[in-house]
């Protein structure tokens, strides 16, 4: 008969004294892994159903255990469950409570499994739904970017390289770059389902089990494609944790880059975009201030995501196969990364809904910095059949002339242009028009208005 006194650890028959209280406190993970309670119960129910089908436990015992587990789930959901550090983690807390509820027959639940396979089964199921949750949030951002892009196809701004004016672009083209970025993030998260689709349950501690279990049955029940293939690898593997943390890091990095860009664009030096009062905060001393704190918050959080990825890589680097207590920290790391990114995605969506372009300023800035110089060089190549390098040189001379005369390129007269290239006619003047410049960039993926409209349509159809 299983002696499982309520105040005794599961291993009380072997280990006579209580674990030292400092370790009980520090080594317990219940305050973190209680987030896995639903997954733990689902996996346990699948496990006992399998044990019954395989005639390892009786119908009566199976029903009793399932009844108890369902009751525990309700207790936890209704916050009526007493989590105890004494029982270390969520798995043992639930098992202990099961004993209280149904008596010694609870002892059949742990037949043919170990916490080692149990914990990663729960964890994989949890990461699967966390991944789906993040994908939904990424989709929302894509939608908000598309919406803003649709309104701004005709909004002209300077495109930058090295943060110097480069060539004219549509603001919508920038926003559609975000759509590409977030689509890749979505794909990265979607690809991770592959490393999550093998079922660890049944690997037991590390050797598998002598019981005649059916791992295909539990795989199907728990939404896995197939069982894992090697029991030692199963309980040692945390690649799926790294995949998740890496994908979170890349997505955080993307939002951080965009946040940094928006901070620059909203700064007093640039003034290219306005942030509504919903997404700024004031200063405690300077009454005039409206600071982009939310954007800075997002930028900061990407550092924490990278830290979490590195923490996990470091935990794993010197760890022999198979299970070691070191691995317990994987949960805290993942939960933090998930919570962080989840918040950042929500905040970023709010930001997208609360920014507006300062069209006048965008156009003004686009008209400076000789931004149509490349258009002029292209024009020379097309109209005078000269090599691009020669056209580049002539254009550079024209830019030098404009600079000397303190004029923009479109303010130079035809006579002045002809000092450098006598063959020019007044037809050339059209290349200095920003709209013409943007229209002309109609190569696939370019900033032409027609291209952007097509891309927006394509993505809207996909939604
Ligand atoms: N809370 C533990 C963890 O997450 C469960 C696994 C315990 N296994 C063991 N052999 N101590 O790592």
GROMACS .gro file of C-alpha atoms and ligand atoms in nm:
model
  475
    1UNK     CA    1   0.000   0.000   0.000
    2UNK     CA    2   0.125   0.345  -0.088
    3UNK     CA    3   0.201   0.540   0.221
    4UNK     CA    4   0.148   0.892   0.111
    5UNK     CA    5   0.088   1.100   0.415
    6UNK     CA    6  -0.022   1.448   0.328
    7UNK     CA    7   0.268   1.625   0.484
    8UNK     CA    8   0.528   1.386   0.351
    9UNK     CA    9   0.735   1.421   0.035
   10UNK     CA   10   0.668   1.160  -0.237
   11UNK     CA   11   1.012   1.014  -0.163
   12UNK     CA   12   0.955   1.018   0.218
   13UNK     CA   13   1.000   0.640   0.246
   14UNK     CA   14   1.356   0.671   0.121
   15UNK     CA   15   1.472   1.010   0.235
   16UNK     CA   16   1.407   1.030   0.606
   17UNK     CA   17   1.453   1.393   0.691
   18UNK     CA   18   1.292   1.692   0.524
   19UNK     CA   19   1.495   1.875   0.262
   20UNK     CA   20   1.669   2.169   0.427
   21UNK     CA   21   1.428   2.457   0.440
   22UNK     CA   22   1.645   2.693   0.239
   23UNK     CA   23   1.654   2.447  -0.050
   24UNK     CA   24   1.287   2.372  -0.016
   25UNK     CA   25   1.225   2.741  -0.070
   26UNK     CA   26   1.487   2.804  -0.339
   27UNK     CA   27   1.453   2.473  -0.519
   28UNK     CA   28   1.079   2.474  -0.538
   29UNK     CA   29   0.940   2.590  -0.871
   30UNK     CA   30   0.570   2.585  -0.789
   31UNK     CA   31   0.532   2.962  -0.799
   32UNK     CA   32   0.657   2.955  -1.156
   33UNK     CA   33   0.540   2.628  -1.306
   34UNK     CA   34   0.185   2.646  -1.169
   35UNK     CA   35   0.117   2.808  -1.505
   36UNK     CA   36   0.141   2.455  -1.648
   37UNK     CA   37  -0.149   2.316  -1.444
   38UNK     CA   38  -0.392   2.283  -1.732
   39UNK     CA   39  -0.139   2.111  -1.956
   40UNK     CA   40  -0.035   1.883  -1.670
   41UNK     CA   41  -0.391   1.770  -1.610
   42UNK     CA   42  -0.464   1.722  -1.980
   43UNK     CA   43  -0.150   1.511  -2.020
   44UNK     CA   44  -0.226   1.309  -1.706
   45UNK     CA   45  -0.577   1.232  -1.827
   46UNK     CA   46  -0.442   1.116  -2.165
   47UNK     CA   47  -0.188   0.904  -1.978
   48UNK     CA   48  -0.439   0.724  -1.755
   49UNK     CA   49  -0.677   0.670  -2.046
   50UNK     CA   50  -0.391   0.502  -2.228
   51UNK     CA   51  -0.302   0.296  -1.919
   52UNK     CA   52  -0.661   0.173  -1.907
   53UNK     CA   53  -0.677   0.092  -2.280
   54UNK     CA   54  -0.358  -0.107  -2.242
   55UNK     CA   55  -0.511  -0.295  -1.945
   56UNK     CA   56  -0.244  -0.158  -1.711
   57UNK     CA   57  -0.505  -0.003  -1.479
   58UNK     CA   58  -0.872  -0.086  -1.430
   59UNK     CA   59  -1.170   0.110  -1.560
   60UNK     CA   60  -1.266   0.202  -1.206
   61UNK     CA   61  -0.927   0.339  -1.113
   62UNK     CA   62  -0.900   0.529  -1.439
   63UNK     CA   63  -1.238   0.693  -1.377
   64UNK     CA   64  -1.149   0.781  -1.022
   65UNK     CA   65  -0.824   0.944  -1.129
   66UNK     CA   66  -0.991   1.137  -1.412
   67UNK     CA   67  -1.262   1.253  -1.173
   68UNK     CA   68  -0.999   1.372  -0.925
   69UNK     CA   69  -0.792   1.548  -1.190
   70UNK     CA   70  -1.096   1.732  -1.326
   71UNK     CA   71  -1.184   1.840  -0.976
   72UNK     CA   72  -0.831   1.970  -0.921
   73UNK     CA   73  -0.848   2.167  -1.246
   74UNK     CA   74  -1.166   2.335  -1.125
   75UNK     CA   75  -1.011   2.411  -0.788
   76UNK     CA   76  -0.711   2.574  -0.949
   77UNK     CA   77  -0.920   2.769  -1.201
   78UNK     CA   78  -1.138   2.897  -0.918
   79UNK     CA   79  -0.828   2.985  -0.717
   80UNK     CA   80  -0.928   2.741  -0.445
   81UNK     CA   81  -0.614   2.531  -0.468
   82UNK     CA   82  -0.349   2.552  -0.204
   83UNK     CA   83  -0.012   2.548  -0.383
   84UNK     CA   84   0.263   2.434  -0.154
   85UNK     CA   85   0.639   2.485  -0.184
   86UNK     CA   86   0.684   2.165   0.015
   87UNK     CA   87   0.574   1.966  -0.291
   88UNK     CA   88   0.821   2.135  -0.518
   89UNK     CA   89   0.642   2.177  -0.845
   90UNK     CA   90   0.306   2.166  -1.018
   91UNK     CA   91   0.335   1.794  -1.096
   92UNK     CA   92   0.381   1.689  -0.735
   93UNK     CA   93   0.131   1.943  -0.605
   94UNK     CA   94  -0.136   1.793  -0.828
   95UNK     CA   95  -0.039   1.436  -0.741
   96UNK     CA   96  -0.050   1.514  -0.369
   97UNK     CA   97  -0.393   1.671  -0.397
   98UNK     CA   98  -0.513   1.369  -0.593
   99UNK     CA   99  -0.421   1.150  -0.295
  100UNK     CA  100  -0.624   1.378  -0.068
  101UNK     CA  101  -0.923   1.362  -0.301
  102UNK     CA  102  -0.937   0.997  -0.407
  103UNK     CA  103  -0.706   0.815  -0.168
  104UNK     CA  104  -0.432   0.565  -0.238
  105UNK     CA  105  -0.555   0.478  -0.586
  106UNK     CA  106  -0.402   0.809  -0.691
  107UNK     CA  107  -0.077   0.615  -0.673
  108UNK     CA  108  -0.157   0.443  -1.005
  109UNK     CA  109  -0.129   0.771  -1.198
  110UNK     CA  110   0.248   0.772  -1.206
  111UNK     CA  111   0.275   0.420  -1.354
  112UNK     CA  112   0.502   0.414  -1.659
  113UNK     CA  113   0.601   0.777  -1.649
  114UNK     CA  114   0.848   1.003  -1.472
  115UNK     CA  115   0.840   1.372  -1.402
  116UNK     CA  116   1.114   1.397  -1.662
  117UNK     CA  117   0.887   1.307  -1.952
  118UNK     CA  118   0.586   1.462  -1.781
  119UNK     CA  119   0.740   1.805  -1.746
  120UNK     CA  120   0.845   1.839  -2.108
  121UNK     CA  121   0.516   1.703  -2.235
  122UNK     CA  122   0.337   1.977  -2.041
  123UNK     CA  123   0.592   2.232  -2.149
  124UNK     CA  124   0.571   2.148  -2.519
  125UNK     CA  125   0.193   2.174  -2.507
  126UNK     CA  126   0.223   2.510  -2.331
  127UNK     CA  127   0.476   2.646  -2.579
  128UNK     CA  128   0.254   2.532  -2.864
  129UNK     CA  129  -0.035   2.747  -2.742
  130UNK     CA  130   0.196   3.035  -2.649
  131UNK     CA  131   0.327   3.025  -3.006
  132UNK     CA  132  -0.027   3.037  -3.144
  133UNK     CA  133  -0.103   3.327  -2.914
  134UNK     CA  134   0.199   3.526  -3.037
  135UNK     CA  135   0.113   3.453  -3.400
  136UNK     CA  136  -0.234   3.606  -3.347
  137UNK     CA  137  -0.072   3.917  -3.201
  138UNK     CA  138   0.173   3.939  -3.491
  139UNK     CA  139  -0.121   3.913  -3.732
  140UNK     CA  140  -0.284   4.209  -3.560
  141UNK     CA  141   0.028   4.418  -3.611
  142UNK     CA  142   0.042   4.322  -3.976
  143UNK     CA  143  -0.318   4.431  -4.012
  144UNK     CA  144  -0.254   4.765  -3.842
  145UNK     CA  145   0.054   4.826  -4.060
  146UNK     CA  146  -0.150   4.750  -4.372
  147UNK     CA  147  -0.424   4.986  -4.262
  148UNK     CA  148  -0.180   5.270  -4.206
  149UNK     CA  149  -0.005   5.191  -4.534
  150UNK     CA  150  -0.332   5.206  -4.723
  151UNK     CA  151  -0.390   5.560  -4.597
  152UNK     CA  152  -0.040   5.674  -4.688
  153UNK     CA  153   0.039   5.553  -5.037
  154UNK     CA  154   0.071   5.916  -5.152
  155UNK     CA  155   0.267   6.033  -4.849
  156UNK     CA  156   0.613   6.124  -4.970
  157UNK     CA  157   0.914   6.112  -4.742
  158UNK     CA  158   1.288   6.073  -4.774
  159UNK     CA  159   1.423   5.719  -4.762
  160UNK     CA  160   1.745   5.702  -4.563
  161UNK     CA  161   2.068   5.513  -4.581
  162UNK     CA  162   2.318   5.591  -4.305
  163UNK     CA  163   2.035   5.813  -4.176
  164UNK     CA  164   2.118   6.057  -4.460
  165UNK     CA  165   1.861   6.144  -4.722
  166UNK     CA  166   1.892   5.884  -4.996
  167UNK     CA  167   1.598   5.872  -5.237
  168UNK     CA  168   1.232   5.964  -5.220
  169UNK     CA  169   0.991   5.694  -5.105
  170UNK     CA  170   0.630   5.655  -5.006
  171UNK     CA  171   0.565   5.630  -4.630
  172UNK     CA  172   0.348   5.330  -4.717
  173UNK     CA  173   0.651   5.154  -4.864
  174UNK     CA  174   0.816   5.181  -4.524
  175UNK     CA  175   0.510   5.042  -4.352
  176UNK     CA  176   0.496   4.757  -4.600
  177UNK     CA  177   0.853   4.675  -4.502
  178UNK     CA  178   0.713   4.612  -4.153
  179UNK     CA  179   0.459   4.376  -4.305
  180UNK     CA  180   0.742   4.174  -4.460
  181UNK     CA  181   0.933   4.171  -4.133
  182UNK     CA  182   0.637   4.050  -3.929
  183UNK     CA  183   0.548   3.791  -4.189
  184UNK     CA  184   0.892   3.642  -4.146
  185UNK     CA  185   0.847   3.644  -3.768
  186UNK     CA  186   0.520   3.462  -3.811
  187UNK     CA  187   0.688   3.205  -4.036
  188UNK     CA  188   0.969   3.159  -3.785
  189UNK     CA  189   0.720   3.087  -3.508
  190UNK     CA  190   0.516   2.862  -3.737
  191UNK     CA  191   0.826   2.659  -3.826
  192UNK     CA  192   0.876   2.592  -3.457
  193UNK     CA  193   0.569   2.371  -3.453
  194UNK     CA  194   0.796   2.113  -3.611
  195UNK     CA  195   1.023   2.091  -3.307
  196UNK     CA  196   0.713   2.069  -3.091
  197UNK     CA  197   0.532   1.790  -3.270
  198UNK     CA  198   0.695   1.486  -3.105
  199UNK     CA  199   0.542   1.348  -2.788
  200UNK     CA  200   0.784   1.296  -2.495
  201UNK     CA  201   0.536   1.106  -2.278
  202UNK     CA  202   0.646   0.747  -2.225
  203UNK     CA  203   1.020   0.816  -2.225
  204UNK     CA  204   0.983   0.790  -1.846
  205UNK     CA  205   1.299   0.886  -1.654
  206UNK     CA  206   1.535   0.815  -1.947
  207UNK     CA  207   1.500   0.450  -2.053
  208UNK     CA  208   1.141   0.408  -2.157
  209UNK     CA  209   0.935   0.158  -1.956
  210UNK     CA  210   0.864  -0.210  -1.923
  211UNK     CA  211   0.490  -0.149  -1.925
  212UNK     CA  212   0.311  -0.214  -2.253
  213UNK     CA  213   0.222   0.151  -2.315
  214UNK     CA  214   0.082   0.297  -2.637
  215UNK     CA  215   0.270   0.615  -2.715
  216UNK     CA  216   0.087   0.664  -3.043
  217UNK     CA  217  -0.238   0.688  -2.854
  218UNK     CA  218  -0.116   0.961  -2.618
  219UNK     CA  219   0.047   1.141  -2.912
  220UNK     CA  220  -0.283   1.159  -3.092
  221UNK     CA  221  -0.473   1.258  -2.779
  222UNK     CA  222  -0.235   1.541  -2.701
  223UNK     CA  223  -0.204   1.673  -3.055
  224UNK     CA  224   0.146   1.547  -3.133
  225UNK     CA  225   0.234   1.396  -3.470
  226UNK     CA  226   0.430   1.104  -3.330
  227UNK     CA  227   0.620   0.988  -3.022
  228UNK     CA  228   0.984   1.092  -2.975
  229UNK     CA  229   1.230   0.828  -3.095
  230UNK     CA  230   1.495   0.802  -2.825
  231UNK     CA  231   1.413   0.812  -2.456
  232UNK     CA  232   1.748   0.958  -2.348
  233UNK     CA  233   1.731   1.237  -2.603
  234UNK     CA  234   1.369   1.300  -2.513
  235UNK     CA  235   1.430   1.397  -2.154
  236UNK     CA  236   1.751   1.587  -2.234
  237UNK     CA  237   1.631   1.786  -2.532
  238UNK     CA  238   1.549   2.153  -2.486
  239UNK     CA  239   1.596   2.257  -2.850
  240UNK     CA  240   1.229   2.349  -2.866
  241UNK     CA  241   1.291   2.592  -2.580
  242UNK     CA  242   1.581   2.751  -2.768
  243UNK     CA  243   1.378   2.774  -3.089
  244UNK     CA  244   1.108   2.961  -2.905
  245UNK     CA  245   1.353   3.192  -2.727
  246UNK     CA  246   1.535   3.263  -3.053
  247UNK     CA  247   1.214   3.346  -3.235
  248UNK     CA  248   1.110   3.572  -2.949
  249UNK     CA  249   1.450   3.743  -2.962
  250UNK     CA  250   1.432   3.806  -3.336
  251UNK     CA  251   1.079   3.941  -3.314
  252UNK     CA  252   1.176   4.162  -3.016
  253UNK     CA  253   1.477   4.285  -3.210
  254UNK     CA  254   1.251   4.381  -3.501
  255UNK     CA  255   1.013   4.577  -3.285
  256UNK     CA  256   1.308   4.738  -3.113
  257UNK     CA  257   1.458   4.854  -3.443
  258UNK     CA  258   1.129   5.001  -3.551
  259UNK     CA  259   1.082   5.160  -3.208
  260UNK     CA  260   1.424   5.322  -3.235
  261UNK     CA  261   1.338   5.452  -3.580
  262UNK     CA  262   1.009   5.598  -3.460
  263UNK     CA  263   1.189   5.762  -3.169
  264UNK     CA  264   1.425   5.929  -3.415
  265UNK     CA  265   1.142   6.030  -3.647
  266UNK     CA  266   0.941   6.180  -3.364
  267UNK     CA  267   1.238   6.369  -3.222
  268UNK     CA  268   1.241   6.748  -3.243
  269UNK     CA  269   1.524   6.731  -3.498
  270UNK     CA  270   1.324   6.518  -3.743
  271UNK     CA  271   0.957   6.578  -3.657
  272UNK     CA  272   0.850   6.332  -3.926
  273UNK     CA  273   0.578   6.166  -3.720
  274UNK     CA  274   0.344   6.268  -3.442
  275UNK     CA  275   0.272   6.045  -3.146
  276UNK     CA  276  -0.074   6.087  -2.997
  277UNK     CA  277  -0.105   6.166  -2.626
  278UNK     CA  278  -0.201   5.804  -2.565
  279UNK     CA  279   0.152   5.685  -2.628
  280UNK     CA  280   0.366   5.953  -2.465
  281UNK     CA  281   0.444   6.046  -2.107
  282UNK     CA  282   0.534   6.377  -1.945
  283UNK     CA  283   0.833   6.492  -1.749
  284UNK     CA  284   0.833   6.552  -1.374
  285UNK     CA  285   1.017   6.881  -1.413
  286UNK     CA  286   0.985   7.002  -1.774
  287UNK     CA  287   0.622   7.095  -1.834
  288UNK     CA  288   0.654   7.104  -2.212
  289UNK     CA  289   0.775   6.745  -2.255
  290UNK     CA  290   0.598   6.460  -2.438
  291UNK     CA  291   0.835   6.166  -2.426
  292UNK     CA  292   0.817   5.846  -2.633
  293UNK     CA  293   0.845   5.620  -2.326
  294UNK     CA  294   0.646   5.333  -2.473
  295UNK     CA  295   0.882   5.305  -2.767
  296UNK     CA  296   1.177   5.311  -2.531
  297UNK     CA  297   1.012   5.044  -2.317
  298UNK     CA  298   0.991   4.815  -2.620
  299UNK     CA  299   1.352   4.883  -2.714
  300UNK     CA  300   1.468   4.797  -2.363
  301UNK     CA  301   1.274   4.473  -2.347
  302UNK     CA  302   1.458   4.329  -2.648
  303UNK     CA  303   1.771   4.322  -2.428
  304UNK     CA  304   1.586   4.103  -2.181
  305UNK     CA  305   1.479   3.862  -2.456
  306UNK     CA  306   1.840   3.820  -2.572
  307UNK     CA  307   1.945   3.768  -2.210
  308UNK     CA  308   1.691   3.488  -2.173
  309UNK     CA  309   1.814   3.316  -2.489
  310UNK     CA  310   2.171   3.335  -2.364
  311UNK     CA  311   2.074   3.216  -2.018
  312UNK     CA  312   1.923   2.901  -2.167
  313UNK     CA  313   2.212   2.837  -2.403
  314UNK     CA  314   2.449   2.872  -2.109
  315UNK     CA  315   2.248   2.639  -1.887
  316UNK     CA  316   2.266   2.375  -2.159
  317UNK     CA  317   2.626   2.410  -2.268
  318UNK     CA  318   2.792   2.192  -2.007
  319UNK     CA  319   2.504   1.961  -1.929
  320UNK     CA  320   2.555   1.591  -1.998
  321UNK     CA  321   2.248   1.395  -2.113
  322UNK     CA  322   1.988   1.344  -1.953
  323UNK     CA  323   1.784   1.527  -1.685
  324UNK     CA  324   1.944   1.759  -1.432
  325UNK     CA  325   1.786   2.007  -1.196
  326UNK     CA  326   1.956   2.286  -1.390
  327UNK     CA  327   1.685   2.237  -1.651
  328UNK     CA  328   1.411   2.346  -1.415
  329UNK     CA  329   1.487   2.711  -1.487
  330UNK     CA  330   1.377   2.674  -1.848
  331UNK     CA  331   1.021   2.752  -1.743
  332UNK     CA  332   1.093   3.082  -1.575
  333UNK     CA  333   1.301   3.190  -1.875
  334UNK     CA  334   1.033   3.103  -2.128
  335UNK     CA  335   0.747   3.253  -1.929
  336UNK     CA  336   0.938   3.580  -1.895
  337UNK     CA  337   1.024   3.590  -2.263
  338UNK     CA  338   0.667   3.515  -2.359
  339UNK     CA  339   0.519   3.776  -2.124
  340UNK     CA  340   0.765   4.034  -2.247
  341UNK     CA  341   0.699   3.981  -2.614
  342UNK     CA  342   0.329   3.949  -2.561
  343UNK     CA  343   0.323   4.291  -2.389
  344UNK     CA  344   0.552   4.446  -2.649
  345UNK     CA  345   0.337   4.323  -2.938
  346UNK     CA  346   0.025   4.464  -2.777
  347UNK     CA  347   0.197   4.794  -2.709
  348UNK     CA  348   0.338   4.810  -3.059
  349UNK     CA  349  -0.006   4.758  -3.210
  350UNK     CA  350  -0.132   5.044  -2.996
  351UNK     CA  351   0.159   5.257  -3.119
  352UNK     CA  352   0.075   5.185  -3.482
  353UNK     CA  353  -0.278   5.304  -3.416
  354UNK     CA  354  -0.151   5.623  -3.253
  355UNK     CA  355   0.109   5.758  -3.491
  356UNK     CA  356   0.047   5.992  -3.780
  357UNK     CA  357   0.285   6.121  -4.041
  358UNK     CA  358   0.371   6.488  -4.044
  359UNK     CA  359   0.323   6.508  -4.419
  360UNK     CA  360   0.437   6.866  -4.458
  361UNK     CA  361   0.763   6.804  -4.278
  362UNK     CA  362   0.820   6.476  -4.461
  363UNK     CA  363   0.790   6.653  -4.795
  364UNK     CA  364   1.011   6.938  -4.680
  365UNK     CA  365   1.284   6.699  -4.572
  366UNK     CA  366   1.244   6.495  -4.890
  367UNK     CA  367   1.313   6.813  -5.087
  368UNK     CA  368   1.651   6.857  -4.929
  369UNK     CA  369   1.977   6.668  -4.961
  370UNK     CA  370   1.981   6.644  -5.343
  371UNK     CA  371   1.753   6.345  -5.311
  372UNK     CA  372   1.681   6.315  -5.686
  373UNK     CA  373   2.048   6.287  -5.786
  374UNK     CA  374   2.015   5.915  -5.864
  375UNK     CA  375   1.711   5.992  -6.082
  376UNK     CA  376   1.921   6.238  -6.281
  377UNK     CA  377   2.200   5.982  -6.328
  378UNK     CA  378   1.945   5.721  -6.446
  379UNK     CA  379   1.798   5.979  -6.687
  380UNK     CA  380   2.137   6.043  -6.843
  381UNK     CA  381   2.194   5.671  -6.895
  382UNK     CA  382   1.854   5.618  -7.054
  383UNK     CA  383   1.849   5.928  -7.275
  384UNK     CA  384   2.213   5.959  -7.383
  385UNK     CA  385   2.316   5.593  -7.390
  386UNK     CA  386   2.615   5.646  -7.164
  387UNK     CA  387   2.750   5.405  -6.901
  388UNK     CA  388   2.610   5.451  -6.549
  389UNK     CA  389   2.950   5.542  -6.403
  390UNK     CA  390   2.984   5.832  -6.649
  391UNK     CA  391   2.633   5.951  -6.567
  392UNK     CA  392   2.715   5.922  -6.196
  393UNK     CA  393   3.018   6.148  -6.240
  394UNK     CA  394   2.829   6.413  -6.438
  395UNK     CA  395   2.552   6.411  -6.176
  396UNK     CA  396   2.804   6.448  -5.895
  397UNK     CA  397   2.934   6.758  -6.073
  398UNK     CA  398   2.581   6.896  -6.101
  399UNK     CA  399   2.530   6.834  -5.727
  400UNK     CA  400   2.858   7.018  -5.656
  401UNK     CA  401   2.736   7.309  -5.867
  402UNK     CA  402   2.402   7.320  -5.681
  403UNK     CA  403   2.585   7.313  -5.351
  404UNK     CA  404   2.810   7.598  -5.461
  405UNK     CA  405   2.512   7.804  -5.573
  406UNK     CA  406   2.322   7.713  -5.252
  407UNK     CA  407   2.032   7.578  -5.458
  408UNK     CA  408   1.830   7.258  -5.458
  409UNK     CA  409   1.865   7.045  -5.775
  410UNK     CA  410   1.518   7.151  -5.895
  411UNK     CA  411   1.614   7.517  -5.852
  412UNK     CA  412   1.900   7.496  -6.102
  413UNK     CA  413   1.816   7.652  -6.439
  414UNK     CA  414   1.854   7.457  -6.762
  415UNK     CA  415   2.147   7.686  -6.850
  416UNK     CA  416   2.321   7.596  -6.527
  417UNK     CA  417   2.264   7.224  -6.588
  418UNK     CA  418   2.406   7.260  -6.937
  419UNK     CA  419   2.736   7.387  -6.798
  420UNK     CA  420   2.798   7.024  -6.699
  421UNK     CA  421   2.605   6.845  -6.976
  422UNK     CA  422   2.539   7.065  -7.280
  423UNK     CA  423   2.310   6.808  -7.445
  424UNK     CA  424   2.040   6.845  -7.179
  425UNK     CA  425   1.697   6.981  -7.280
  426UNK     CA  426   1.417   7.108  -7.062
  427UNK     CA  427   1.274   6.755  -7.057
  428UNK     CA  428   1.530   6.677  -6.784
  429UNK     CA  429   1.354   6.901  -6.531
  430UNK     CA  430   1.084   6.636  -6.474
  431UNK     CA  431   1.334   6.410  -6.295
  432UNK     CA  432   1.351   6.652  -6.003
  433UNK     CA  433   0.985   6.597  -5.927
  434UNK     CA  434   0.956   6.367  -5.623
  435UNK     CA  435   0.636   6.206  -5.743
  436UNK     CA  436   0.794   6.120  -6.077
  437UNK     CA  437   1.092   5.983  -5.893
  438UNK     CA  438   0.877   5.748  -5.685
  439UNK     CA  439   0.661   5.651  -5.982
  440UNK     CA  440   0.968   5.549  -6.177
  441UNK     CA  441   1.081   5.291  -5.916
  442UNK     CA  442   0.855   5.026  -6.061
  443UNK     CA  443   1.091   4.729  -6.052
  444UNK     CA  444   0.937   4.439  -5.857
  445UNK     CA  445   0.944   4.527  -5.487
  446UNK     CA  446   1.023   4.896  -5.554
  447UNK     CA  447   0.853   5.201  -5.404
  448UNK     CA  448   0.635   5.300  -5.704
  449UNK     CA  449   0.278   5.386  -5.604
  450UNK     CA  450   0.144   5.115  -5.835
  451UNK     CA  451   0.365   4.850  -5.675
  452UNK     CA  452   0.265   4.949  -5.325
  453UNK     CA  453  -0.104   4.940  -5.405
  454UNK     CA  454  -0.062   4.593  -5.557
  455UNK     CA  455   0.126   4.466  -5.251
  456UNK     CA  456  -0.136   4.603  -5.014
  457UNK     CA  457  -0.406   4.431  -5.220
  458UNK     CA  458  -0.214   4.102  -5.218
  459UNK     CA  459  -0.173   4.103  -4.844
  460UNK     CA  460  -0.530   4.209  -4.783
  461UNK     CA  461  -0.649   3.914  -4.991
  462UNK     CA  462  -0.438   3.677  -4.780
  463UNK     CA  463  -0.595   3.793  -4.454
  464LIG     N1  464   1.022   2.066  -1.166
  464LIG     C1  465   1.113   1.980  -1.236
  464LIG     C2  466   1.164   2.054  -1.361
  464LIG     O1  467   1.092   2.127  -1.416
  464LIG     C3  468   1.047   1.856  -1.277
  464LIG     C4  469   1.139   1.748  -1.319
  464LIG     C5  470   1.192   1.681  -1.202
  464LIG     N2  471   1.264   1.567  -1.234
  464LIG     C6  472   1.357   1.522  -1.147
  464LIG     N3  473   1.419   1.416  -1.182
  464LIG     N4  474   1.382   1.588  -1.038
  464LIG     O2  475   1.274   2.038  -1.403
   0.00000   0.00000   0.00000
